[in-house]
Amino acid sequence: MTFSRPVLRPALGILLSATLLTGCVTNHETGNPEGWEPITPAAVDEIAAMVPPEISAKGYLTMGTNPPFAPFEFKDSEGNIIGLEIDLGRALASVMGLELRPVEQDFSKILPAVSAGTIDFGGTGFTDTEERRANYDFVNSLYAGVQWAQQTGDHVDPNNPCGLTVAVQRTTVSETDDVRPKAEQCLAEGKEPIEVLAYDTSDNAATALVLGRADALSADSPVTSWAIERANGKIETTGEMFQAAPYGYAVPKGSPLGPALGAAMQHLIDTGEYARLLQQWNIHEGYLDRALINEQPLGTKD
């Protein structure tokens, strides 16, 4: 089952961050995480040689993206687009001997722009789905799923949530495919009901957990990780990530740019830079152990 931003884009286009002043998750963000440093590996000649000539000639890659969707892409206090997908895209471009130039676009226009060739590829929290693979190849970046959080020290079981108050972002899969069905099941079994606190943004849902208005939070795993990092130790994960699906960078179907990006991804994985980059954004699950295009290892057919 797929989930997250590409399927339910209007609800997930948010900026998830926090202030340590109150320990609450808020809509204000100043910049990269504490301890962040740029990761721009040296170019690898054999990978640079795989880049389509028209891209090599201009010396840069354009990546369509649609902030805010922290930690993947959002704007810092100076209006610069930053985030995990920006950093990873820049590292991939660097391995290919290129510069990355993010291009802010409406979400709905990014894939058409990829098809039209007005941008080189798209990176904005895309889920790699069978439907999208009909027209695009996806250079996978990580797996993400639904991850619950609780107040630190509590004992919330996502598989036994009857009687709990659970915060979610409205119309996301966490609400529609996770918490609401569980709530219906609790009622059908005659157990205590789940109180669902649905908010317009994930930051408000996370704040409800931090302040004790909710017993738990259900959200996309990277969003939950980001909230935990910014909540000053007040919340933690509980249970395992589930409903995992791949995120990916979109290129035109059959484009030679896909294998070039895939080779660059493999290089980042092999050198440890991929893991280091994700760790800077507090992502500790869903790592790739080899480069994939459309969930297939490089050089194989999907």
Coordinates of C-alpha atoms in Angstrom, one line a residue:
M1 CA 0.0 0.0 0.0
T2 CA 1.3 3.4 -0.9
F3 CA 1.0 6.4 1.3
S4 CA 2.4 9.9 2.0
R5 CA 2.7 13.0 0.1
P6 CA 2.3 12.0 -3.5
V7 CA -1.0 10.2 -2.8
L8 CA -2.4 12.9 -0.5
R9 CA -0.4 15.9 -1.5
P10 CA -2.6 18.8 -0.2
A11 CA -2.6 17.4 3.3
L12 CA 1.1 16.7 3.5
G13 CA 2.5 19.8 2.1
I14 CA 3.7 21.1 5.5
L15 CA 6.7 22.4 7.3
L16 CA 7.4 20.2 10.3
S17 CA 9.9 21.8 12.7
A18 CA 10.1 23.1 16.3
T19 CA 11.4 25.5 18.9
L20 CA 13.2 24.3 21.9
L21 CA 11.8 27.2 23.9
T22 CA 8.6 25.4 24.6
G23 CA 9.4 21.9 23.4
C24 CA 6.5 22.1 21.0
V25 CA 6.6 21.5 17.3
T26 CA 5.9 24.6 15.3
N27 CA 5.8 26.1 11.8
H28 CA 9.0 28.1 12.3
E29 CA 12.4 26.8 11.1
T30 CA 15.7 28.6 11.0
G31 CA 17.9 26.2 9.0
N32 CA 19.7 22.9 8.8
P33 CA 19.8 20.5 11.8
E34 CA 22.5 21.0 14.5
G35 CA 25.7 19.4 13.4
W36 CA 24.8 19.5 9.7
E37 CA 27.5 19.8 7.1
P38 CA 27.3 19.8 3.3
I39 CA 28.1 16.5 1.6
T40 CA 29.5 17.1 -1.9
P41 CA 31.7 14.1 -2.9
A42 CA 34.2 14.3 -5.7
A43 CA 33.1 13.6 -9.2
V44 CA 33.6 10.0 -10.4
D45 CA 34.7 10.0 -14.0
E46 CA 33.0 6.8 -15.1
I47 CA 29.7 7.9 -13.6
A48 CA 30.0 11.4 -15.1
A49 CA 30.4 9.8 -18.4
M50 CA 27.0 8.2 -18.1
V51 CA 25.3 11.6 -17.9
P52 CA 23.3 12.6 -21.1
P53 CA 25.5 14.9 -23.2
E54 CA 23.0 17.8 -23.1
I55 CA 23.1 17.8 -19.3
S56 CA 26.9 17.5 -19.2
A57 CA 27.2 20.4 -21.5
K58 CA 25.3 22.8 -19.3
G59 CA 27.0 21.6 -16.1
Y60 CA 24.0 21.4 -13.8
L61 CA 20.9 19.4 -13.0
T62 CA 17.5 21.1 -12.4
M63 CA 15.3 19.4 -9.8
G64 CA 11.7 20.3 -9.5
T65 CA 10.6 20.4 -5.9
N66 CA 7.7 21.8 -3.9
P67 CA 8.4 22.9 -0.3
P68 CA 7.4 22.7 2.4
F69 CA 7.6 19.1 3.3
A70 CA 10.1 18.8 6.2
P71 CA 12.5 17.1 6.5
F72 CA 12.6 16.5 2.7
E73 CA 12.3 20.0 1.4
F74 CA 11.4 23.3 3.1
K75 CA 12.7 26.9 3.3
D76 CA 15.1 28.2 5.9
S77 CA 14.6 31.7 7.5
E78 CA 16.3 33.3 4.5
G79 CA 14.1 31.6 2.0
N80 CA 16.6 29.1 0.7
I81 CA 15.2 25.6 -0.2
I82 CA 16.9 23.1 2.1
G83 CA 16.2 19.6 3.3
L84 CA 17.1 15.9 3.0
E85 CA 16.1 15.5 -0.7
I86 CA 18.0 18.7 -1.6
D87 CA 21.1 17.4 0.2
L88 CA 20.8 14.0 -1.4
G89 CA 20.2 15.5 -4.8
R90 CA 23.2 17.7 -4.5
A91 CA 25.4 14.8 -3.4
L92 CA 24.2 12.8 -6.4
A93 CA 24.9 15.7 -8.8
S94 CA 28.3 16.1 -7.3
V95 CA 29.3 12.5 -8.0
M96 CA 28.1 13.1 -11.5
G97 CA 30.3 16.2 -11.8
L98 CA 27.4 18.5 -11.8
E99 CA 25.8 21.3 -9.8
L100 CA 22.2 20.9 -8.4
R101 CA 19.7 23.7 -9.0
P102 CA 16.4 23.2 -7.2
V103 CA 13.4 24.7 -9.0
E104 CA 10.4 25.5 -6.9
Q105 CA 7.1 24.4 -8.6
D106 CA 3.5 23.6 -7.9
F107 CA 3.4 19.9 -7.0
S108 CA 1.0 19.0 -9.8
K109 CA 3.3 20.6 -12.4
I110 CA 6.5 18.7 -11.5
L111 CA 6.0 15.4 -13.3
P112 CA 4.6 17.1 -16.4
A113 CA 7.7 19.3 -16.4
V114 CA 9.9 16.2 -16.2
S115 CA 8.0 14.8 -19.2
A116 CA 8.3 18.1 -21.1
G117 CA 12.1 18.3 -20.4
T118 CA 11.8 21.8 -18.8
I119 CA 13.4 20.2 -15.7
D120 CA 15.8 17.3 -15.5
F121 CA 14.2 15.4 -12.7
G122 CA 11.7 15.7 -9.8
G123 CA 12.4 15.3 -6.1
T124 CA 9.6 16.2 -3.8
G125 CA 8.5 13.3 -1.6
F126 CA 7.3 11.2 -4.5
T127 CA 6.2 7.7 -3.7
D128 CA 7.3 5.2 -6.4
T129 CA 4.1 3.6 -7.5
E130 CA 3.2 1.2 -10.3
E131 CA 0.9 3.8 -11.8
R132 CA 3.6 6.4 -12.0
R133 CA 6.1 3.9 -13.5
A134 CA 4.1 3.8 -16.7
N135 CA 5.5 7.2 -17.6
Y136 CA 8.5 7.7 -15.3
D137 CA 11.4 5.8 -13.8
F138 CA 12.1 6.4 -10.1
V139 CA 15.6 6.3 -8.7
N140 CA 14.7 5.2 -5.2
S141 CA 16.1 7.1 -2.2
L142 CA 14.7 5.4 0.9
Y143 CA 11.7 3.5 2.3
A144 CA 9.3 5.2 4.5
G145 CA 6.1 4.1 6.3
V146 CA 3.8 5.0 9.1
Q147 CA 5.5 5.4 12.5
W148 CA 3.8 6.1 15.8
A149 CA 5.2 8.2 18.6
Q150 CA 4.4 8.6 22.3
Q151 CA 5.4 10.8 25.1
T152 CA 8.8 9.6 26.4
G153 CA 8.5 6.8 28.9
D154 CA 4.9 5.9 28.0
H155 CA 3.9 2.4 26.8
V156 CA 1.6 2.9 23.8
D157 CA 1.1 -0.1 21.6
P158 CA 0.0 0.9 18.1
N159 CA -1.5 -2.6 17.7
N160 CA -3.7 -2.2 20.7
P161 CA -4.8 1.5 20.6
C162 CA -8.4 1.2 21.9
G163 CA -9.1 3.9 24.4
L164 CA -6.3 6.1 23.3
T165 CA -6.4 9.6 22.0
V166 CA -4.3 9.7 18.7
A167 CA -3.2 12.8 16.8
V168 CA -3.0 12.7 13.0
Q169 CA -2.7 15.1 10.1
R170 CA -6.1 15.3 8.5
T171 CA -6.8 13.2 5.3
T172 CA -3.3 11.6 5.4
V173 CA -3.0 7.9 5.2
S174 CA -2.2 7.9 9.0
E175 CA -5.8 9.0 9.5
T176 CA -7.6 7.3 6.6
D177 CA -5.8 4.0 6.5
D178 CA -4.3 3.6 9.9
V179 CA -6.2 5.3 12.8
R180 CA -9.7 5.5 11.5
P181 CA -9.9 1.8 10.6
K182 CA -8.4 0.9 14.0
A183 CA -11.1 3.1 15.6
E184 CA -13.8 1.3 13.7
Q185 CA -12.4 -2.0 14.8
C186 CA -12.4 -1.0 18.4
L187 CA -16.1 -0.1 18.2
A188 CA -16.9 -3.3 16.3
E189 CA -15.3 -5.3 19.1
G190 CA -17.1 -3.4 21.8
K191 CA -13.9 -2.0 23.2
E192 CA -13.1 1.6 24.3
P193 CA -13.2 4.0 21.3
I194 CA -10.2 5.8 19.9
E195 CA -10.5 9.6 20.0
V196 CA -9.0 10.8 16.8
L197 CA -7.5 14.4 16.9
A198 CA -7.2 15.4 13.3
Y199 CA -5.2 18.6 12.5
D200 CA -4.5 20.4 9.3
T201 CA -0.8 20.1 9.7
S202 CA 1.6 17.5 11.1
D203 CA 3.3 20.1 13.3
N204 CA 0.0 20.7 15.1
A205 CA -0.6 17.0 15.5
A206 CA 2.9 16.5 17.0
T207 CA 2.4 19.5 19.3
A208 CA -0.7 17.8 20.6
L209 CA 1.4 14.8 21.7
V210 CA 4.1 17.0 23.2
L211 CA 1.6 18.9 25.3
G212 CA -0.2 15.7 26.4
R213 CA -3.4 16.4 24.5
A214 CA -2.9 13.1 22.7
D215 CA -1.5 9.8 23.8
A216 CA 0.1 9.1 20.5
L217 CA 0.9 10.5 17.0
S218 CA 0.6 8.5 13.8
A219 CA 2.6 10.0 10.8
D220 CA 5.0 9.2 8.0
S221 CA 8.1 7.8 9.5
P222 CA 10.5 10.6 8.4
V223 CA 8.0 13.2 9.6
T224 CA 7.8 11.5 13.0
S225 CA 11.6 11.3 13.2
W226 CA 11.8 15.0 12.4
A227 CA 9.2 15.9 15.1
I228 CA 11.1 13.8 17.7
E229 CA 14.4 15.5 16.9
R230 CA 12.8 19.0 17.3
A231 CA 10.7 18.2 20.5
N232 CA 13.5 18.4 23.0
G233 CA 13.3 14.8 24.2
K234 CA 9.6 14.9 25.1
I235 CA 8.4 12.3 22.6
E236 CA 9.8 9.0 21.1
T237 CA 8.9 6.3 18.7
T238 CA 6.8 3.4 19.7
G239 CA 6.2 0.2 17.7
E240 CA 7.7 -0.7 14.3
M241 CA 7.3 1.2 11.1
F242 CA 4.7 -0.3 8.9
Q243 CA 3.1 0.1 5.4
A244 CA 6.6 0.8 4.0
A245 CA 6.9 2.1 0.4
P246 CA 9.7 3.6 -1.6
Y247 CA 10.3 7.3 -2.2
G248 CA 12.2 8.2 -5.3
Y249 CA 13.5 10.9 -7.8
A250 CA 11.5 10.9 -11.0
V251 CA 13.1 10.9 -14.5
P252 CA 11.4 10.4 -17.9
K253 CA 10.7 6.7 -18.6
G254 CA 13.8 5.2 -20.2
S255 CA 16.0 8.2 -19.8
P256 CA 19.7 7.5 -19.5
L257 CA 19.7 10.0 -16.6
G258 CA 18.1 7.3 -14.5
P259 CA 21.0 4.8 -14.6
A260 CA 23.4 7.7 -14.1
L261 CA 21.6 8.8 -11.0
G262 CA 21.4 5.2 -9.9
A263 CA 25.2 4.7 -10.3
A264 CA 25.7 7.9 -8.3
M265 CA 23.4 6.5 -5.6
Q266 CA 25.3 3.3 -5.5
H267 CA 28.5 5.2 -5.0
L268 CA 27.1 7.2 -2.1
I269 CA 25.9 3.9 -0.5
D270 CA 29.3 2.2 -1.0
T271 CA 31.2 5.1 0.5
G272 CA 28.9 5.6 3.5
E273 CA 27.9 9.1 2.5
Y274 CA 24.3 8.0 1.9
A275 CA 23.9 6.8 5.5
R276 CA 25.8 9.9 6.8
L277 CA 23.5 12.2 4.9
L278 CA 20.3 10.5 6.1
Q279 CA 21.6 10.5 9.7
Q280 CA 22.1 14.2 9.6
W281 CA 18.3 14.5 9.1
N282 CA 17.5 12.0 11.9
I283 CA 16.5 9.3 9.5
H284 CA 17.5 6.0 10.9
E285 CA 15.2 3.5 9.2
G286 CA 14.3 2.6 5.6
Y287 CA 17.9 2.8 4.2
L288 CA 18.7 1.3 0.9
D289 CA 21.5 -1.3 0.9
R290 CA 21.9 -1.0 -2.9
A291 CA 20.7 1.4 -5.5
L292 CA 17.3 0.7 -7.0
I293 CA 15.3 2.0 -9.9
N294 CA 11.6 1.2 -9.7
E295 CA 12.6 -1.0 -6.7
Q296 CA 14.8 -3.1 -9.0
P297 CA 18.6 -3.3 -8.7
L298 CA 20.5 -1.5 -11.3
G299 CA 20.8 -3.4 -14.6
T300 CA 17.6 -5.5 -14.1
K301 CA 14.2 -5.1 -15.6
D302 CA 11.2 -4.2 -13.5

